[in-house]
Short mmCIF file of C-alpha atoms in Angstrom, two decimals:
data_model
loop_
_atom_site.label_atom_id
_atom_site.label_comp_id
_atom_site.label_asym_id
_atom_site.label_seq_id
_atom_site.Cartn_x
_atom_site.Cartn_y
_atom_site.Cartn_z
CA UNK R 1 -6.50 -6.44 10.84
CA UNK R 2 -2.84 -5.79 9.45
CA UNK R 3 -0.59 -8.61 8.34
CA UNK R 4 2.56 -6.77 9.76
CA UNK R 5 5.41 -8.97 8.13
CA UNK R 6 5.20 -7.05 4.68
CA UNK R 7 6.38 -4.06 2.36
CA UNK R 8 4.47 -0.93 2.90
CA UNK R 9 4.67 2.36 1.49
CA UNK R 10 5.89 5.33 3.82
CA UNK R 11 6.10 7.71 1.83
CA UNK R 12 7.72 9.12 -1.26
CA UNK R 13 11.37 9.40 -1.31
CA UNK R 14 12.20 13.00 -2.05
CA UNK R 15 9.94 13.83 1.15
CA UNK R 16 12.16 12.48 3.64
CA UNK R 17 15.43 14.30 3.95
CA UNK R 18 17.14 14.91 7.27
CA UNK R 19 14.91 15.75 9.20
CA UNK R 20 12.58 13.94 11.69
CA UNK R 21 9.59 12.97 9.74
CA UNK R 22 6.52 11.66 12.04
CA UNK R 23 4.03 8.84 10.02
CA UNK R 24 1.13 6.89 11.61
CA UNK R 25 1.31 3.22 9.76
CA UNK R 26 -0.70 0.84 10.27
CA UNK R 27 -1.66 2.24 14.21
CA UNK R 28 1.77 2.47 15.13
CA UNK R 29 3.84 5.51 15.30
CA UNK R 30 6.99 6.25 13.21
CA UNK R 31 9.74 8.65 13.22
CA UNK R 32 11.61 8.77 9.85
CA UNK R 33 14.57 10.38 8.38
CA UNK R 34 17.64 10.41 6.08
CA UNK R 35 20.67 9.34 7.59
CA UNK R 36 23.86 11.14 5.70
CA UNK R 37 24.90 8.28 4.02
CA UNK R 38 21.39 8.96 2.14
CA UNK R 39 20.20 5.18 4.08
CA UNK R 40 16.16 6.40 5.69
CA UNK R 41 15.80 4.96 9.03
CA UNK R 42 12.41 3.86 10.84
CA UNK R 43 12.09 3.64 14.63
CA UNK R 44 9.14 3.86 16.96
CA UNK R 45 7.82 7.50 17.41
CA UNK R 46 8.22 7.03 21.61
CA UNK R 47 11.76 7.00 23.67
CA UNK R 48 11.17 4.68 26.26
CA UNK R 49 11.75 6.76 29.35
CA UNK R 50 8.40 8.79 29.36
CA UNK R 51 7.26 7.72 25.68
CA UNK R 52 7.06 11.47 24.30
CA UNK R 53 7.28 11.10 20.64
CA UNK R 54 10.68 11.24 19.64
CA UNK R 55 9.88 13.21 16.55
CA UNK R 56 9.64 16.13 19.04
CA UNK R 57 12.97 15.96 19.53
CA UNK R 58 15.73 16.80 17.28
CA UNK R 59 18.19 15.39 14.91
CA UNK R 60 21.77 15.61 16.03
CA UNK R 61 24.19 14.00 13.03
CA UNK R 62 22.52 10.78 12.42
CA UNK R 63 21.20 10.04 15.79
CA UNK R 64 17.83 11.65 17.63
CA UNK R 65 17.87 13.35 20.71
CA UNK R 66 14.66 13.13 23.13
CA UNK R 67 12.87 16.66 23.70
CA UNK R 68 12.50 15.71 27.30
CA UNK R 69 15.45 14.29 28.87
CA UNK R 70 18.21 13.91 26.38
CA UNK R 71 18.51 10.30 25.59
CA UNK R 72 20.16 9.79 22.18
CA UNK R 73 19.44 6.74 19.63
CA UNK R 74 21.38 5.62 16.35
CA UNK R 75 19.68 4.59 13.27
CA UNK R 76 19.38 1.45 15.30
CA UNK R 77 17.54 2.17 18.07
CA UNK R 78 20.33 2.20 20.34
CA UNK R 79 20.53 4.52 23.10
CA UNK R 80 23.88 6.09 23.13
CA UNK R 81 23.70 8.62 25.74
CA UNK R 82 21.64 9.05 28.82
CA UNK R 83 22.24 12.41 31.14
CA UNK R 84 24.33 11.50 34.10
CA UNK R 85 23.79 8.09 34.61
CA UNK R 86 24.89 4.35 32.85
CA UNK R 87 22.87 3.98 30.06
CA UNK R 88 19.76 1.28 31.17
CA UNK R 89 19.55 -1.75 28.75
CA UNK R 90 16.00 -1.54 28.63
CA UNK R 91 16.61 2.31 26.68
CA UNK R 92 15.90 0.61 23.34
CA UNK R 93 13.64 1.82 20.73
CA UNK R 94 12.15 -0.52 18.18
CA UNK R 95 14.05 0.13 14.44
CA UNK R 96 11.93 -1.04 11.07
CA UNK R 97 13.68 -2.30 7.78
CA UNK R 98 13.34 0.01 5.28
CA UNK R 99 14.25 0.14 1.21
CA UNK R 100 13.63 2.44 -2.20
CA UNK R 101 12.27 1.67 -5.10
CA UNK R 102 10.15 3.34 -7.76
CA UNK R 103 10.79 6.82 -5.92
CA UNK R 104 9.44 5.46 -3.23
CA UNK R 105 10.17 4.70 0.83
CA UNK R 106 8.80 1.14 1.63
CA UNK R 107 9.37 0.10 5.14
CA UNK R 108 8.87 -3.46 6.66
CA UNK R 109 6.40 -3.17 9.31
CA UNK R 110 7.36 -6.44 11.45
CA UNK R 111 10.39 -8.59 12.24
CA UNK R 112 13.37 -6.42 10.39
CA UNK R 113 15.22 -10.04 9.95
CA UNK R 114 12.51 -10.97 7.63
CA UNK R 115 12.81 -8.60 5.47
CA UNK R 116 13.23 -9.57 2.10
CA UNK R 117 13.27 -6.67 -0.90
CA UNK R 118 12.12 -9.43 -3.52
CA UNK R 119 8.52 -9.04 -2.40
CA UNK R 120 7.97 -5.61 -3.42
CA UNK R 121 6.12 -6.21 -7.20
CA UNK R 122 9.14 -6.03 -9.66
CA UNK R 123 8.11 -3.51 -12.61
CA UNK R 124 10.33 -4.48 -15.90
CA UNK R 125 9.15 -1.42 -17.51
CA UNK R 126 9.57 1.55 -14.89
CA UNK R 127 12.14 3.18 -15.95
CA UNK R 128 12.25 2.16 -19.11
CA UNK R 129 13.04 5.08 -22.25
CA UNK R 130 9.70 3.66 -24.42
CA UNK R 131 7.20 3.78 -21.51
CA UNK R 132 5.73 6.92 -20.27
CA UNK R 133 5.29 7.92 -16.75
CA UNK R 134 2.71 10.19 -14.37
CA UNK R 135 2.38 10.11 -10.70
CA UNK R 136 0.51 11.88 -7.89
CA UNK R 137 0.60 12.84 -4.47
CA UNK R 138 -0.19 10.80 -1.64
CA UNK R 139 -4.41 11.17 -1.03
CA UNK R 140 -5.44 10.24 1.89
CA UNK R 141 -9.47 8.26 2.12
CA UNK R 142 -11.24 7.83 4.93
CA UNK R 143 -12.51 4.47 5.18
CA UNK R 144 -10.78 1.31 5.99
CA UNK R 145 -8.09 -0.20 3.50
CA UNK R 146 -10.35 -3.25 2.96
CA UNK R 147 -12.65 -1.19 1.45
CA UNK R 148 -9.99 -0.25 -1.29
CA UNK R 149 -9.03 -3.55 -1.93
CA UNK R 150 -12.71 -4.15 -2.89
CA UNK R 151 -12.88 -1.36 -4.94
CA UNK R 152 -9.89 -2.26 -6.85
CA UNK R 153 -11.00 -6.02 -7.67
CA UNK R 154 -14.18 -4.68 -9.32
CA UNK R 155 -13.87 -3.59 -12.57
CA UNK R 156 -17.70 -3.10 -12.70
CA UNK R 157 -17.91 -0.03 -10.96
CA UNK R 158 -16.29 1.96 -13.08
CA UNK R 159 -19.65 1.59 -15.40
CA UNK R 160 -21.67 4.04 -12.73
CA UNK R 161 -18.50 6.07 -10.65
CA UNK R 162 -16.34 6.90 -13.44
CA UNK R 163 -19.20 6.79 -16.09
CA UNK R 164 -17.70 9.96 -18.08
CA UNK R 165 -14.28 9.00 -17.87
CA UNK R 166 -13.45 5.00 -17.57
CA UNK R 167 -16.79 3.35 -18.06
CA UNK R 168 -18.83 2.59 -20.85
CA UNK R 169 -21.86 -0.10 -21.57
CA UNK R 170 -19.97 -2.56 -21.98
CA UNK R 171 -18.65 -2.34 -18.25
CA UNK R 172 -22.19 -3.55 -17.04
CA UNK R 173 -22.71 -7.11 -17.59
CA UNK R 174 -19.57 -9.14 -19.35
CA UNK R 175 -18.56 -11.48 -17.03
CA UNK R 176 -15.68 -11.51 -15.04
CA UNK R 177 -13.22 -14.27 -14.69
CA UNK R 178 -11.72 -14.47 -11.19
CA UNK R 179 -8.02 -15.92 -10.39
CA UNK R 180 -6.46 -16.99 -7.24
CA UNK R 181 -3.00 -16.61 -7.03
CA UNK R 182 -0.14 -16.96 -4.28
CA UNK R 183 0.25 -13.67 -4.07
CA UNK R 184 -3.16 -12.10 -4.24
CA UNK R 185 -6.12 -11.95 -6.69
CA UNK R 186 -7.10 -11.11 -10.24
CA UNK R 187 -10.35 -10.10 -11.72
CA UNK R 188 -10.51 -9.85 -15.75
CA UNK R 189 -12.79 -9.93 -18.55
CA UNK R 190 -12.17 -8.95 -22.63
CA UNK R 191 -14.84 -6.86 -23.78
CA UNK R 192 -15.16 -7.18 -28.07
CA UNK R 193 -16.16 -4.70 -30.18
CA UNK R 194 -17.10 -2.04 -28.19
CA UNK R 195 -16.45 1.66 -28.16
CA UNK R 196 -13.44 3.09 -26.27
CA UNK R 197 -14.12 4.33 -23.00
CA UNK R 198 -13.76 8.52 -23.38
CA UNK R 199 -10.89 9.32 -21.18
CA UNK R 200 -8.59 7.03 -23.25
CA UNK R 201 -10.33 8.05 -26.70
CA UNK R 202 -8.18 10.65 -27.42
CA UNK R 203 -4.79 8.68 -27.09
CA UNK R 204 -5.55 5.52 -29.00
CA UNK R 205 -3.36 5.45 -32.17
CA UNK R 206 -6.63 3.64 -33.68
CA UNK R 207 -10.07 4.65 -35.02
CA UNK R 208 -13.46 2.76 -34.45
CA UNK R 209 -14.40 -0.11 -31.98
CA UNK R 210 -11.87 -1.81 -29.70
CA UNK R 211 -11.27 -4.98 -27.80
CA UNK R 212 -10.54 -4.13 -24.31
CA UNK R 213 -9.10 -6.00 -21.59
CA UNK R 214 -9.59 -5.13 -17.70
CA UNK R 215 -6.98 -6.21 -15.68
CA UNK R 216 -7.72 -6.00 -11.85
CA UNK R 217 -5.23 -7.28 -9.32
CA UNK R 218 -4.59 -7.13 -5.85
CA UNK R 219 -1.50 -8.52 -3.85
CA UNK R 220 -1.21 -9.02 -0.64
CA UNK R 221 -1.24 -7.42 1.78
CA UNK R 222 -2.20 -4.01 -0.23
CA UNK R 223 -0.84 -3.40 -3.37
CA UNK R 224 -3.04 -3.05 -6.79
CA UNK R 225 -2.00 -3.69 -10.04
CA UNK R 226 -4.78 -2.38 -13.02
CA UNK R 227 -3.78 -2.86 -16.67
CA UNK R 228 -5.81 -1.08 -19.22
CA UNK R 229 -5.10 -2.87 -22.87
CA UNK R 230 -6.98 -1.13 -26.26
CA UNK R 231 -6.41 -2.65 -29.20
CA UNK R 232 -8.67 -2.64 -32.46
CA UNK R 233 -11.61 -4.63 -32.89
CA UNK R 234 -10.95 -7.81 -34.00
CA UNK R 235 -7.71 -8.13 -32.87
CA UNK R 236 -7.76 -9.08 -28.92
CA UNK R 237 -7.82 -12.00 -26.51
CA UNK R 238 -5.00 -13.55 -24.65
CA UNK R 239 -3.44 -15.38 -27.17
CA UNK R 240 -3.83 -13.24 -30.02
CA UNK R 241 -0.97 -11.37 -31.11
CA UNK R 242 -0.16 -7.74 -30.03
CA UNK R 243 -1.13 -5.29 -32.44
CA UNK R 244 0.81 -2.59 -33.22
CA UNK R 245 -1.31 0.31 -32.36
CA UNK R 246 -2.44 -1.25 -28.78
CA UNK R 247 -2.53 1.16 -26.36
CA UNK R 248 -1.63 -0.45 -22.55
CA UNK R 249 -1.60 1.70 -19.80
CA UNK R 250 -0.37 -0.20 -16.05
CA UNK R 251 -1.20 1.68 -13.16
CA UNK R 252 0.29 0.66 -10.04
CA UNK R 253 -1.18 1.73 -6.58
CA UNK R 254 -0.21 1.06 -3.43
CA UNK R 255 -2.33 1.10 -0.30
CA UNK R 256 -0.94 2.19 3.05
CA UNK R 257 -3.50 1.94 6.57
CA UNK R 258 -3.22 4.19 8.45
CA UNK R 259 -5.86 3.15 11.37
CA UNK R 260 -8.99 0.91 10.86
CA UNK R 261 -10.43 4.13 9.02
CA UNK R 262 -8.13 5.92 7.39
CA UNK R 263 -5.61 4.83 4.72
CA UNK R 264 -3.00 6.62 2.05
CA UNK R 265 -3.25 6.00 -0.86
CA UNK R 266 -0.25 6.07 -2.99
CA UNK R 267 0.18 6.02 -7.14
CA UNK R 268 1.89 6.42 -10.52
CA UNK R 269 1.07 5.48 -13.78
CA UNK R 270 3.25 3.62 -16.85
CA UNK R 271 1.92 3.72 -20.97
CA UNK R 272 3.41 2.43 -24.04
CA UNK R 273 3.38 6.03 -25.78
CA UNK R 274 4.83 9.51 -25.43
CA UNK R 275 7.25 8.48 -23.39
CA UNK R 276 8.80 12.52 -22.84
CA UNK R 277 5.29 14.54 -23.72
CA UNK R 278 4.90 16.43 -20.64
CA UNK R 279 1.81 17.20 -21.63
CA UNK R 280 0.28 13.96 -22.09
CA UNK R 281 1.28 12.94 -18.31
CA UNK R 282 -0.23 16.11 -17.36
CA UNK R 283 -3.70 15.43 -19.04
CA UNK R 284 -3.44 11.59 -17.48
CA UNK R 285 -2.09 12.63 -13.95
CA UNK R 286 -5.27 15.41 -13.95
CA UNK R 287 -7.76 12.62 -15.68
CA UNK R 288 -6.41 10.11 -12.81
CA UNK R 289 -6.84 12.79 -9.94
CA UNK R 290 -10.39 13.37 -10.69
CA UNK R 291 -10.96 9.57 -11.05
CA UNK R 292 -9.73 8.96 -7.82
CA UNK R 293 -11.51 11.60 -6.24
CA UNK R 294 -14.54 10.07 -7.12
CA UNK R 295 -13.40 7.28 -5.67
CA UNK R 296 -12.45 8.69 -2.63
CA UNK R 297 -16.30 10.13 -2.09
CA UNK R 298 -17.75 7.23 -2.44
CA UNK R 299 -15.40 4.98 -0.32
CA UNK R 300 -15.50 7.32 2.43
CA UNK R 301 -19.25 7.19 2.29
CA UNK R 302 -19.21 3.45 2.37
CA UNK R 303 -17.15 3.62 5.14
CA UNK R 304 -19.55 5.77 7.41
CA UNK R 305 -22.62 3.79 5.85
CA UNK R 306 -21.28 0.16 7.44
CA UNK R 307 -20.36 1.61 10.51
CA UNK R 308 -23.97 3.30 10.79
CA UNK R 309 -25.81 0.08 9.18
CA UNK R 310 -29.04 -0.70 10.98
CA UNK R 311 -29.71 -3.63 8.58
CA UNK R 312 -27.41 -6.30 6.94
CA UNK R 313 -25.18 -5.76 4.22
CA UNK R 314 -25.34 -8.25 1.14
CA UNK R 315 -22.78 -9.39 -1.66
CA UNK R 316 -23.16 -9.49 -4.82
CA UNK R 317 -21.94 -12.21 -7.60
CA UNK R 318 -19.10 -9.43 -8.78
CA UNK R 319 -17.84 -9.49 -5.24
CA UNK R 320 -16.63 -12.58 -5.68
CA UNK R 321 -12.85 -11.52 -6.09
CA UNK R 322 -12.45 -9.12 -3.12
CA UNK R 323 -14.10 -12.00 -1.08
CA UNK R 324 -11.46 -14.10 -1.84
CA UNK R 325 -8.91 -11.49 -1.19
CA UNK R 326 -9.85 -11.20 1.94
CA UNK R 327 -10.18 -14.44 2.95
CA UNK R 328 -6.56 -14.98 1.81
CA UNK R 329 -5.62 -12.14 3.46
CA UNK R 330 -7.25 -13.16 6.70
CA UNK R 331 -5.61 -16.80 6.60
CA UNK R 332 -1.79 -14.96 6.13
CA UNK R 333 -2.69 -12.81 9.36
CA UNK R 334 -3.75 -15.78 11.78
CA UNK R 335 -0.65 -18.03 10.34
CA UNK R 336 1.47 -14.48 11.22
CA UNK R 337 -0.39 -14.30 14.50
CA UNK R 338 0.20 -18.29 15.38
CA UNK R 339 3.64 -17.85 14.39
CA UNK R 340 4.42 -15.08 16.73
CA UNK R 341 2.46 -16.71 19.74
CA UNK R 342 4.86 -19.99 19.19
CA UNK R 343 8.22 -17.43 18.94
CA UNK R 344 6.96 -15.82 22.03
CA UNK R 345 6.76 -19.14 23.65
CA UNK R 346 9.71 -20.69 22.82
CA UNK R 347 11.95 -17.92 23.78
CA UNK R 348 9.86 -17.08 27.28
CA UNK R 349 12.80 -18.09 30.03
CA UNK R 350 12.13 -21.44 32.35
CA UNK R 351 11.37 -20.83 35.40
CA UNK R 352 12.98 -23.14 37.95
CA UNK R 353 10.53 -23.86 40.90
CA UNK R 354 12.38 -22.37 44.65
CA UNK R 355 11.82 -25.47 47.09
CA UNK R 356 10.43 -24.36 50.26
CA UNK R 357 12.94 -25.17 53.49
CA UNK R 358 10.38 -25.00 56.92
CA UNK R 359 12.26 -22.54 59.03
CA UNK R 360 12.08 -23.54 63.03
CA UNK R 361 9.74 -21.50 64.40
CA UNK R 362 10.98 -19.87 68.01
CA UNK R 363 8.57 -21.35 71.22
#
């Protein structure tokens, strides 16, 4: 269900200090915290001995104490004490890679050697002093991440969930071009000449119709990318040449499971305008929130809806882009599976045969 050797988002960075800092990811139970060097350190939320979370310990310097017999690990996972006795070599606790970016904790949910900080989506403009920024808290939606993913290939809901606020006509029935990708999956269209959709009416530098591009990606294993472009009518398409007064909005969104049901959802927002108007990433961060919440209804009623069906579920032609996500998505989880079975095997010791000696029996 989880491809395991990837980025994921913990959490966001000014909410882990040090302290101990319990997160269920992906089914598995983490204990974070800040070391104070300022480095965050991931280990499994169980010490070994008795498997009581370790999080119900406590933080001594940069190493965490058990709450029920004392062992002590380093950022490693190390055990460098045990009450009156050697320390065992099985008194190991599994560590996780982690990194920061964008304000955010990302930790490495698999093999910590293959860690590689390249794969988290590179974003030339965060940061940068033209392009405005909002953000959000973490939300959390019941249903299964998989059901995000879908959501956020299919720019042709937002025509009936977000009707007031992203969707217009024209979000009904222009076709969508689909793109596969080594990475993940794109769904797109250009609508022409149609009116701007009213949450982004009121910051358009521009009067009258608009060309408008939807820009719906998803790379694996969960991490959107949606680009909103508004530019006058007339003036868009791929190759044309960037108007002056377009408006382009990224938002970037990263999905964290939880369990098969639950997942985080994690977010923040970069436009070409108003780069230091507080007010304007108040008015999108509040517009967003309410999006999303909608959202979040109806994905946690899907959610309870499949796992009630009675009846087969169908697809539709505009599913044709989460499809393939998750078919790619499957295929990287069984090569990730295979190539832990063959690890497994090649390091499993040989074991040498005992010849049996006949012992003389007494009369």
């Amino acid at each position: 269900m989880f491809l395991k050797n990837a980025w994921y988002v913990a959490e966001w960075s000014h909410d882990i200090v040090h302290e101990l800092y319990p997160l269920q990811l992906l089914n598995e139970y983490l204990v974070f915290y800040r070391q104070q060097d300022g480095q965050v350190v991931a280990l499994e939320d169980a010490c070994p001995h008795r498997k009581l979370p370790l999080s119900m310990g406590r933080l001594i310097d940069d190493a965490v104490e058990c709450g029920y017999h004392g062992l002590t690990f380093n950022g490693q996972g190390t055990c460098i004490f045990a009450p009156g006795a050697k320390i065992p070599r099985a008194a190991t606790v599994k560590s996780f890679a982690t990194t920061e970016k964008y304000g955010l904790v990302w930790v490495w949910m698999g093999d910590a050697d293959k860690a590689d900080a390249s794969l988290i989506p590179q974003i030339a403009e965060y940061g940068h002093p033209d392009w405005g920024i909002n953000q959000g808290d973490a939300m959390i939606v019941e249903c299964n991440y998989l059901y995000m993913t879908d959501n956020l290939l299919d720019p042709s809901h937002v025509a009936w969930v977000h009707r007031s606020s992203f969707g217009n006509s024209a979000c009904v029935n222009e076709p969508l071009t689909t793109t596969v990708t080594d990475s993940g999956v794109i769904v797109s269209r250009w609508m022409y000449d149609t009116e701007v959709a009213p949450f982004y009416a009121k910051f358009v530098k521009f009067t009258g119709n608009c060309d408008r591009k939807q820009h719906y990606e998803v790379r694996y294993p969960s991490h959107a990318i949606i680009k909103a472009i508004f530019t006058p009518a007339g003036t868009g398409g791929d190759n044309a040449t960037i108007h002056p007064d377009v408006f382009l909005m990224d938002s970037y969104n990263f999905l964290t499971p939880v369990d098969e049901k639950t997942t985080r959802y994690f977010w923040f927002q970069l436009r070409n305008f108003s780069p230091n108007d507080a007010d304007v990433s108040r008015q999108f961060a509040e517009g967003v929130r309410k999006a999303f919440e909608e959202d979040r209804i109806v994905l946690g009623a899907v959610q309870k809806g499949m796992d009630n069906r009675r009846t087969p579920f169908i697809n539709l032609k505009l599913d044709g882009g989460p499809i393939k996500f998750r078919k790619g998505l499957e295929q990287l989880i069984k090569q990730e599976e295979a190539m832990a079975s063959a690890e497994a095997m090649s390091t499993r010791p040989t074991v040498i045969p005992i010849q049996e000696t006949a012992i003389a029996q007494p009369d």
